[in-house]
Tab-separated table of C-alpha atoms in Angstrom:
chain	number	residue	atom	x	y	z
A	1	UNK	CA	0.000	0.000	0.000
A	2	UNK	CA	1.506	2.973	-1.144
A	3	UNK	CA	2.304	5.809	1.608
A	4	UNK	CA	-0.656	8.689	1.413
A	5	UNK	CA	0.572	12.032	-0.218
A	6	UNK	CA	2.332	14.272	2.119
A	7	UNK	CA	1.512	17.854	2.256
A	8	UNK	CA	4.435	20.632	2.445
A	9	UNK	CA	4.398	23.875	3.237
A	10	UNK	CA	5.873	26.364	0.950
A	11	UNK	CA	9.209	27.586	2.231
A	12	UNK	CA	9.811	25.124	4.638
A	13	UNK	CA	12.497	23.092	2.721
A	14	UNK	CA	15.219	25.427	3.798
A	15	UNK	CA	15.816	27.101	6.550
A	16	UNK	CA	14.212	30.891	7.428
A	17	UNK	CA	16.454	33.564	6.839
A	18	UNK	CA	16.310	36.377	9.280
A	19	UNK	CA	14.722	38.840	6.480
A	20	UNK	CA	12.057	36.135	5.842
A	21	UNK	CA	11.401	35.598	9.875
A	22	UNK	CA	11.148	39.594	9.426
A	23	UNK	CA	9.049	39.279	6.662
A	24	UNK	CA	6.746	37.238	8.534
A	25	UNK	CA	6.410	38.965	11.497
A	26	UNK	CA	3.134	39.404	12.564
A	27	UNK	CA	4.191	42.838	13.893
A	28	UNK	CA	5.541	44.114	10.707
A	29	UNK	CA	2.520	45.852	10.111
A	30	UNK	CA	2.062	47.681	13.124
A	31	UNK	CA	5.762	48.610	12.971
A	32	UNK	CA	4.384	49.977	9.296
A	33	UNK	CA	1.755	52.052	11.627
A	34	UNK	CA	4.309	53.062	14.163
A	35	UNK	CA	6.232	54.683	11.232
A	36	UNK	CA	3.780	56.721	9.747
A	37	UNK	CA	2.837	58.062	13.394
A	38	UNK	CA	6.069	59.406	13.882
A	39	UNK	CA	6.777	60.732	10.696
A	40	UNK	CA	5.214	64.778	11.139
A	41	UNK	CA	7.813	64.762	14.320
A	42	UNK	CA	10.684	63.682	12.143
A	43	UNK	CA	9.053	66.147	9.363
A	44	UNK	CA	6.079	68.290	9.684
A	45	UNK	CA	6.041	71.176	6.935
A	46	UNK	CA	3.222	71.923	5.160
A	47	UNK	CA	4.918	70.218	1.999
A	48	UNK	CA	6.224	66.831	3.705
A	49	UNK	CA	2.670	66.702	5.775
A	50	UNK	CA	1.046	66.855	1.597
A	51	UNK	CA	3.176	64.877	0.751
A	52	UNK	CA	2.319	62.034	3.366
A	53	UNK	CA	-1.095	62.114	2.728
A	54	UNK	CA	-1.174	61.626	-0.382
A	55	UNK	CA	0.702	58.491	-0.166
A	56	UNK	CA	-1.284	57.578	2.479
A	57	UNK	CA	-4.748	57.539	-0.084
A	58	UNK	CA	-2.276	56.249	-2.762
A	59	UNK	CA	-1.774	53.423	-0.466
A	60	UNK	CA	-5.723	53.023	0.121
A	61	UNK	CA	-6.355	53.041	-3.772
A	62	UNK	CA	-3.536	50.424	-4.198
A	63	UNK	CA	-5.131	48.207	-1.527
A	64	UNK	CA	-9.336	48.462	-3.198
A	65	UNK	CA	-7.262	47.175	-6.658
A	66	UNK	CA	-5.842	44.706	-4.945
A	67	UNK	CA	-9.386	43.028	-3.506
A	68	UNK	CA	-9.861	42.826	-7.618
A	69	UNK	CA	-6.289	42.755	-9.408
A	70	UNK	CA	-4.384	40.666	-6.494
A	71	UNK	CA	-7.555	38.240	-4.818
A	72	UNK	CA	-9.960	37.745	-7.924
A	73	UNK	CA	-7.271	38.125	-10.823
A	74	UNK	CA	-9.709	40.916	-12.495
A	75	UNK	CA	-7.716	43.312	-14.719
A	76	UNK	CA	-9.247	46.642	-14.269
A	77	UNK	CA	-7.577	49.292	-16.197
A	78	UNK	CA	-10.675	51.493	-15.376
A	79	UNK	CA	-10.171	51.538	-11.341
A	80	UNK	CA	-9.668	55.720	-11.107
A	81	UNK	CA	-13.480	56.067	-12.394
A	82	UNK	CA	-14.486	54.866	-8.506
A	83	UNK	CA	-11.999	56.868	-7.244
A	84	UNK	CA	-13.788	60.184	-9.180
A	85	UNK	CA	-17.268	58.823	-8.256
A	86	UNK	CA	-16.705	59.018	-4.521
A	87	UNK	CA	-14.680	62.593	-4.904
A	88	UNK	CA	-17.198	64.107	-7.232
A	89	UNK	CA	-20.158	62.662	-4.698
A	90	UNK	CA	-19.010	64.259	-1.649
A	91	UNK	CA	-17.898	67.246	-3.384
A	92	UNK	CA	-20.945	67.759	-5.040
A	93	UNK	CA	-23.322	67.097	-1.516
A	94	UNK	CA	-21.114	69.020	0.074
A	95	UNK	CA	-20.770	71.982	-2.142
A	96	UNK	CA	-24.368	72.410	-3.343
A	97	UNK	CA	-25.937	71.301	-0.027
A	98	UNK	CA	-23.921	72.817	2.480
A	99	UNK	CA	-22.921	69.312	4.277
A	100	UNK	CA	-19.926	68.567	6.373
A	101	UNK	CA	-17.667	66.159	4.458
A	102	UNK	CA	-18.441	63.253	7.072
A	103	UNK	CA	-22.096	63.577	6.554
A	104	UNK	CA	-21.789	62.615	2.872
A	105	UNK	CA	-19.920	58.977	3.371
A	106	UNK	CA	-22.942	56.699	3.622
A	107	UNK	CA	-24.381	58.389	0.083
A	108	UNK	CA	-20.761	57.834	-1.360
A	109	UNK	CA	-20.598	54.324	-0.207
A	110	UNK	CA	-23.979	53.623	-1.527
A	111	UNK	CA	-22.981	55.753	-4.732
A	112	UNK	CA	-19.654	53.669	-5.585
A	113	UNK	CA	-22.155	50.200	-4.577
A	114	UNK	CA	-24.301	51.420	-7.076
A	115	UNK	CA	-21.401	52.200	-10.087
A	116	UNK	CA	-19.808	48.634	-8.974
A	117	UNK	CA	-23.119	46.583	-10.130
A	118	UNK	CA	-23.473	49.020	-12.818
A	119	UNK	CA	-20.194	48.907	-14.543
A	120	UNK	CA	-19.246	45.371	-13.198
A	121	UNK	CA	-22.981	43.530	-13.915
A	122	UNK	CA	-22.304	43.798	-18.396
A	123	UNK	CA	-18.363	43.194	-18.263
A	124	UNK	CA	-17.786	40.725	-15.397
A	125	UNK	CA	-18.398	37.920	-18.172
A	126	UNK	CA	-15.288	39.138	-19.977
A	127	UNK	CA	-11.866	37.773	-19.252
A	128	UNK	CA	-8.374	38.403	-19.900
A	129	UNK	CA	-7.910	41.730	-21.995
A	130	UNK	CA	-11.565	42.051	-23.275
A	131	UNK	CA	-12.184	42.897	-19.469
A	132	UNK	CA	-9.083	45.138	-19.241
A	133	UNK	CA	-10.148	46.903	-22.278
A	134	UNK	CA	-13.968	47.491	-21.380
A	135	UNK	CA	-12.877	48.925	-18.051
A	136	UNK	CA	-10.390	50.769	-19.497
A	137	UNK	CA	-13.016	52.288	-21.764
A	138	UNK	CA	-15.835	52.332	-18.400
A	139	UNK	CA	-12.465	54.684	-16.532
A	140	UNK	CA	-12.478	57.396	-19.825
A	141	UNK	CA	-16.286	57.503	-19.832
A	142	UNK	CA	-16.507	58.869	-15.871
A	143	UNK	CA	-13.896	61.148	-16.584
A	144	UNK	CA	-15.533	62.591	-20.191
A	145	UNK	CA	-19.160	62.626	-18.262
A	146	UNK	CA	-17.602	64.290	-15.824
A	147	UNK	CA	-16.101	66.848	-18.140
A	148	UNK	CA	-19.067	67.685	-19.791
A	149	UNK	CA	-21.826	67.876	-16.805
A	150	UNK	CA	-22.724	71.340	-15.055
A	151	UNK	CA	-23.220	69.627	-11.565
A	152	UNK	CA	-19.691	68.268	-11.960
A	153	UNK	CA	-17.986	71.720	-12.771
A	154	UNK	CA	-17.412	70.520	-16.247
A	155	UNK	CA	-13.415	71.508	-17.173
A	156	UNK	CA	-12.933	73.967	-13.728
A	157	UNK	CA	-14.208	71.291	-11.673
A	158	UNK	CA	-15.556	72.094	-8.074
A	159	UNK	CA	-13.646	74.129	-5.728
A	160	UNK	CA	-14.801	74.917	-2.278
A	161	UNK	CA	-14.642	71.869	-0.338
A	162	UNK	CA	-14.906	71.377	3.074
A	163	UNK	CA	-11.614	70.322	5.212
A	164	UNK	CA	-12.486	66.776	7.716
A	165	UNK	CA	-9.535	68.918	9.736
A	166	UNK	CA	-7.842	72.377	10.454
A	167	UNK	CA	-4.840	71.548	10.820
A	168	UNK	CA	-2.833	69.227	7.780
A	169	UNK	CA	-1.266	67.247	11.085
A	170	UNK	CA	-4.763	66.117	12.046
A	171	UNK	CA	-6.220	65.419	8.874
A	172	UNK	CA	-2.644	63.678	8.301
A	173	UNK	CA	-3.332	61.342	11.299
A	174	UNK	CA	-7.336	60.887	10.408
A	175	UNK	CA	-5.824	59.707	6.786
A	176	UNK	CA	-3.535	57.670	8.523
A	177	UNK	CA	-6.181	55.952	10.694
A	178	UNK	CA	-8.621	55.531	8.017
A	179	UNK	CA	-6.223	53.945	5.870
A	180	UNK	CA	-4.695	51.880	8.771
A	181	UNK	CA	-8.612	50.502	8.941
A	182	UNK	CA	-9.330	49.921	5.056
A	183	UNK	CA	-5.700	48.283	4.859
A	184	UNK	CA	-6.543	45.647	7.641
A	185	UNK	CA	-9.983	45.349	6.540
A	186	UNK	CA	-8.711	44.860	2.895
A	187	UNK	CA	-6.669	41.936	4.330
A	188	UNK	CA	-9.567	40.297	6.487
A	189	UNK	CA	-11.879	40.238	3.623
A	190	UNK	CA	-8.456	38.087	1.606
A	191	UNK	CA	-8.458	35.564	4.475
A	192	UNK	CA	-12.281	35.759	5.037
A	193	UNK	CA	-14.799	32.529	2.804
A	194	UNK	CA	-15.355	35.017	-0.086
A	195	UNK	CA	-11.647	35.902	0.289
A	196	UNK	CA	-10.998	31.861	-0.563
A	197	UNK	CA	-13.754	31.750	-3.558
A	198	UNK	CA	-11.674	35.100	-4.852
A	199	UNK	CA	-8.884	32.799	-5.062
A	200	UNK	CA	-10.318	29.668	-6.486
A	201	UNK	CA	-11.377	32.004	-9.569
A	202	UNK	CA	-8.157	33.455	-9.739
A	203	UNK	CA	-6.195	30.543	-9.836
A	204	UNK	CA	-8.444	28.859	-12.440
A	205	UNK	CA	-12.444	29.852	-13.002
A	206	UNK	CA	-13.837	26.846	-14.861
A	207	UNK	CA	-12.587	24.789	-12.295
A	208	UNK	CA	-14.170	26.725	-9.396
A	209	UNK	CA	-17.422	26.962	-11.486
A	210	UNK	CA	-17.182	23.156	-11.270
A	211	UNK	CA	-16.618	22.761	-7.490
A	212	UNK	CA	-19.642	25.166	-7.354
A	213	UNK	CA	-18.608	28.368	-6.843
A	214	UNK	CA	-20.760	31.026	-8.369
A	215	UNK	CA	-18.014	32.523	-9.971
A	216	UNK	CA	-19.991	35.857	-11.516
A	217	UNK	CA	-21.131	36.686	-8.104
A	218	UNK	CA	-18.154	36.144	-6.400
A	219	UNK	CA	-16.120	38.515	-9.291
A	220	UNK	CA	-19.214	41.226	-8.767
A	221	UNK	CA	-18.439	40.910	-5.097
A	222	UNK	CA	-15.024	42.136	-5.550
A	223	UNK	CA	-15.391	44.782	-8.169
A	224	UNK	CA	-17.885	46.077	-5.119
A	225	UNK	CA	-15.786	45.982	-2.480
A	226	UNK	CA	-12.963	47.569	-5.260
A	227	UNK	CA	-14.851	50.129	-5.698
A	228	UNK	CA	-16.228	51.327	-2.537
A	229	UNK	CA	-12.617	51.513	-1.754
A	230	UNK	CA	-11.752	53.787	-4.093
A	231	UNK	CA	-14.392	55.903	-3.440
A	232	UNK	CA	-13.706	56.239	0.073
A	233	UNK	CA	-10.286	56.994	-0.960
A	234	UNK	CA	-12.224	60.122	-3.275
A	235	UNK	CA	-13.329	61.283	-0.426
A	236	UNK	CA	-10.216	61.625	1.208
A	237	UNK	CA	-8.300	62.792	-1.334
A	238	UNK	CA	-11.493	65.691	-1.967
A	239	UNK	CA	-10.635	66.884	1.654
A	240	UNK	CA	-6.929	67.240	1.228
A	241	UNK	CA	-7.329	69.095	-1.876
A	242	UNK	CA	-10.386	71.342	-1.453
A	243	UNK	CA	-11.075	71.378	-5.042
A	244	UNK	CA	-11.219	68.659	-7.811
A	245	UNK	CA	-11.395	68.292	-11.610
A	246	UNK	CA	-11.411	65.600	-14.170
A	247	UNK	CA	-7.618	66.251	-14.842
A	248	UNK	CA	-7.091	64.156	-11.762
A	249	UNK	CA	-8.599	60.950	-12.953
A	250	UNK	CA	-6.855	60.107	-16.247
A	251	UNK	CA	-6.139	56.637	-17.426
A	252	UNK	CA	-2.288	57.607	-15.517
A	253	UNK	CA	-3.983	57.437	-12.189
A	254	UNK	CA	-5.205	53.826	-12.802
A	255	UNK	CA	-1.902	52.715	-14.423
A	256	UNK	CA	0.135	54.082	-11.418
A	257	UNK	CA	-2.102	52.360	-8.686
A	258	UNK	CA	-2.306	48.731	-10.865
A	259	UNK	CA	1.781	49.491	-10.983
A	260	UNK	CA	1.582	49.996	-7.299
A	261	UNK	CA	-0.207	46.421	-6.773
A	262	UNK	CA	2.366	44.708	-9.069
A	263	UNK	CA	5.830	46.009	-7.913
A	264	UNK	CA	4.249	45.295	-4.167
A	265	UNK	CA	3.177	41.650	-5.116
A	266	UNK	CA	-1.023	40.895	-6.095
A	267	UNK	CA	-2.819	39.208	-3.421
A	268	UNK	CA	-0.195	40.645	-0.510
A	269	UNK	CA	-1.264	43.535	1.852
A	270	UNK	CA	2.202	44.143	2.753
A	271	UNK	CA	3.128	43.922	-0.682
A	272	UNK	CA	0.303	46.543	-1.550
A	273	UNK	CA	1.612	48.820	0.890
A	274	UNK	CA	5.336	49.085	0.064
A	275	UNK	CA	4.630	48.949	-3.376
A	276	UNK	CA	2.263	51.742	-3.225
A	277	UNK	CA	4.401	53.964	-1.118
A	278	UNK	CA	7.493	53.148	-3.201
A	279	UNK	CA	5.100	54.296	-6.290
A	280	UNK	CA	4.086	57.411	-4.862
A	281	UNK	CA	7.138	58.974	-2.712
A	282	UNK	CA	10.413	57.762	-5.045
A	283	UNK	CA	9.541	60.802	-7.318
A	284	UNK	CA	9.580	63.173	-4.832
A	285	UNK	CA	13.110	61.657	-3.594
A	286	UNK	CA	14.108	62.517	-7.071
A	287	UNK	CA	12.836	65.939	-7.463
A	288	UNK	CA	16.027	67.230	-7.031
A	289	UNK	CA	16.721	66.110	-10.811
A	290	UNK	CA	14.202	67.927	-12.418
A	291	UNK	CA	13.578	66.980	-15.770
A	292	UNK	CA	15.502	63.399	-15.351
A	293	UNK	CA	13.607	62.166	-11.968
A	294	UNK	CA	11.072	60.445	-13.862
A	295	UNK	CA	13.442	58.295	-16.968
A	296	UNK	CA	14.897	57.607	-13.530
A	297	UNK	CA	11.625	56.622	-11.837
A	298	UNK	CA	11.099	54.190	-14.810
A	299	UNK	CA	14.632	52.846	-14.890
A	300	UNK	CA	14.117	51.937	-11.284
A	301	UNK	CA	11.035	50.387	-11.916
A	302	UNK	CA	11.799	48.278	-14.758
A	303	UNK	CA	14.988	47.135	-12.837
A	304	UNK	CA	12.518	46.223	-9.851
A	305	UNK	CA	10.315	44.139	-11.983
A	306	UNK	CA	13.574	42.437	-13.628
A	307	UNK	CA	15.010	41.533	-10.245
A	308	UNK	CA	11.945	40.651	-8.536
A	309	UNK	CA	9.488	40.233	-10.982
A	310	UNK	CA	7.178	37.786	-8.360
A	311	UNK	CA	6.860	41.576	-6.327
A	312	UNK	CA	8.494	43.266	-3.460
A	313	UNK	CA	6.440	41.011	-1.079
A	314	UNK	CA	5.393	38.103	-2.887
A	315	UNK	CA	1.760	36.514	-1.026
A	316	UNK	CA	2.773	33.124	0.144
A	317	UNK	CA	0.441	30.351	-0.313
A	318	UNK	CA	0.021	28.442	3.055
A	319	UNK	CA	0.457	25.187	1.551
A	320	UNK	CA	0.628	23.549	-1.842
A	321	UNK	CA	0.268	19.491	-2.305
């Protein structure tokens, strides 16, 4: 009788290095935490504190593409149009109502709900680059609608919007804690059931249609949770800025933040995180070379991918057969 198959765990042939135990570490992400909490007291001017939040929501838009990119295996070249819907919602409520910023979260959640089922229900029975291509094309037509509407602002946009904070340092720190919260609930939702059917149709979706996953509402479910993401992240980045305007949702914004998930590693927070604040800081480390920072930026990027093409932090699968 032959002896039963034996199951191995991935990277347990060799020993642990002491970057992989660190790697590991369960605490790596609050150290993460710790380090954007101290940063304002290593750096706190007005330009540095702009500068922080914005990778902070870069790192929020980089972890709603991952439920979809890195979990369900959905290429969305489209992902910025959520990111406008929830900006342009609470800007508009807030401008033309007269409503605190907070107040208009629930509508921009229910909003982005609505534009997921919307845009996902028709194209979610594409695959491969006929779904990159119709989201591509769903990404322009937000941008052009919002170009061309009056409520929207048209080309000017709409300027006027309330602050969630006085002071940059405390809207800084809300960011930070917001973020902090969509990150971790990003991650429970990868490790939750749905976060296991997500896999089953990335890995292959015929075969998880077989086992009986229903694999169209599973890949709605994530271009959902995707999008309400990104347009909390709209919301966010409406506050820091005050004013918005389709300019700030080209098909660039999308291509950094699918970048972002990539060089970090698809399906790993951690991964999502570095990658995202590697995407959106490293040209402001290079400003200091003016018209050459970004062929630099690229360079380093393409030298990245070469070197580690599997991502910065690779998601580990717990076990293979």
């Amino acid at each position: 009788m032959s002896a039963p198959a034996k199951t191995r765990r991935v990277g347990t042939d060799k020993p642990p290095t002491r970057a992989s135990k660190m790697l590991q570490n369960r605490w790596a992400g609050i150290a993460g935490l710790l380090i954007a909490l101290l940063a304002p007291f290593v750096n706190a001017t007005p330009y540095a504190l702009s500068v922080m939040t914005s990778a902070a929501i870069f790192v929020m838009l980089a972890a709603g593409l991952n439920i979809v990119v890195g979990y369900c295996g959905l290429l969305d070249l489209g992902y910025v149009a959520f990111f406008a819907v929830g900006a342009y919602t609470s800007g508009v409520l807030a401008t033309r109502f007269d409503l605190p910023l907070l107040v208009t979260v629930p509508a921009v959640i229910v909003v982005t709900v609505i534009a997921g089922i919307v845009i996902g229900a028709p194209t979610l029975r594409l695959r491969s680059d006929y779904l990159a291509i119709v989201t591509l094309g769903f990404g322009e037509i937000i941008r052009i609608t919002a170009n061309n509407l009056d409520i929207t602002g048209g080309p000017s946009g709409i300027y006027g919007i309330p602050h969630l904070a006085d002071s940059p340092v405390i809207f800084y720190y809300l960011t930070v804690v917001v973020v902090s919260l969509a990150v971790l609930g990003a991650a429970r939702l990868g490790r939750s059931r749905i976060g296991r059917a997500w896999r089953f149709v990335r890995e292959d979706e015929d075969a998880a249609e077989a086992m009986g996953v229903h694999t169209y509402r599973v890949k709605l479910a994530a271009y959902v949770a995707g999008a309400v993401w990104g347009g909390l992240a709209g919301v966010l980045f409406a506050a820091q800025l005050s004013a918005i305007s389709p300019t700030s949702f080209t098909f660039l914004s999308s291509a950094l933040v699918l970048m972002a998930v990539v060089l970090g590693g698809m399906g790993s927070t951690p991964g999502v995180v570095i990658g995202a604040v590697v995407i959106s800081l490293l040209p402001e480390f290079l400003r200091d070379l003016a018209d050459y920072r970004f062929f630099l930026f690229g360079v380093l990027l393409i030298a990245v991918m070469l070197l580690r093409p599997q991502g910065l932090w690779p998601a580990r699968s717990k076990e293979v057969s």
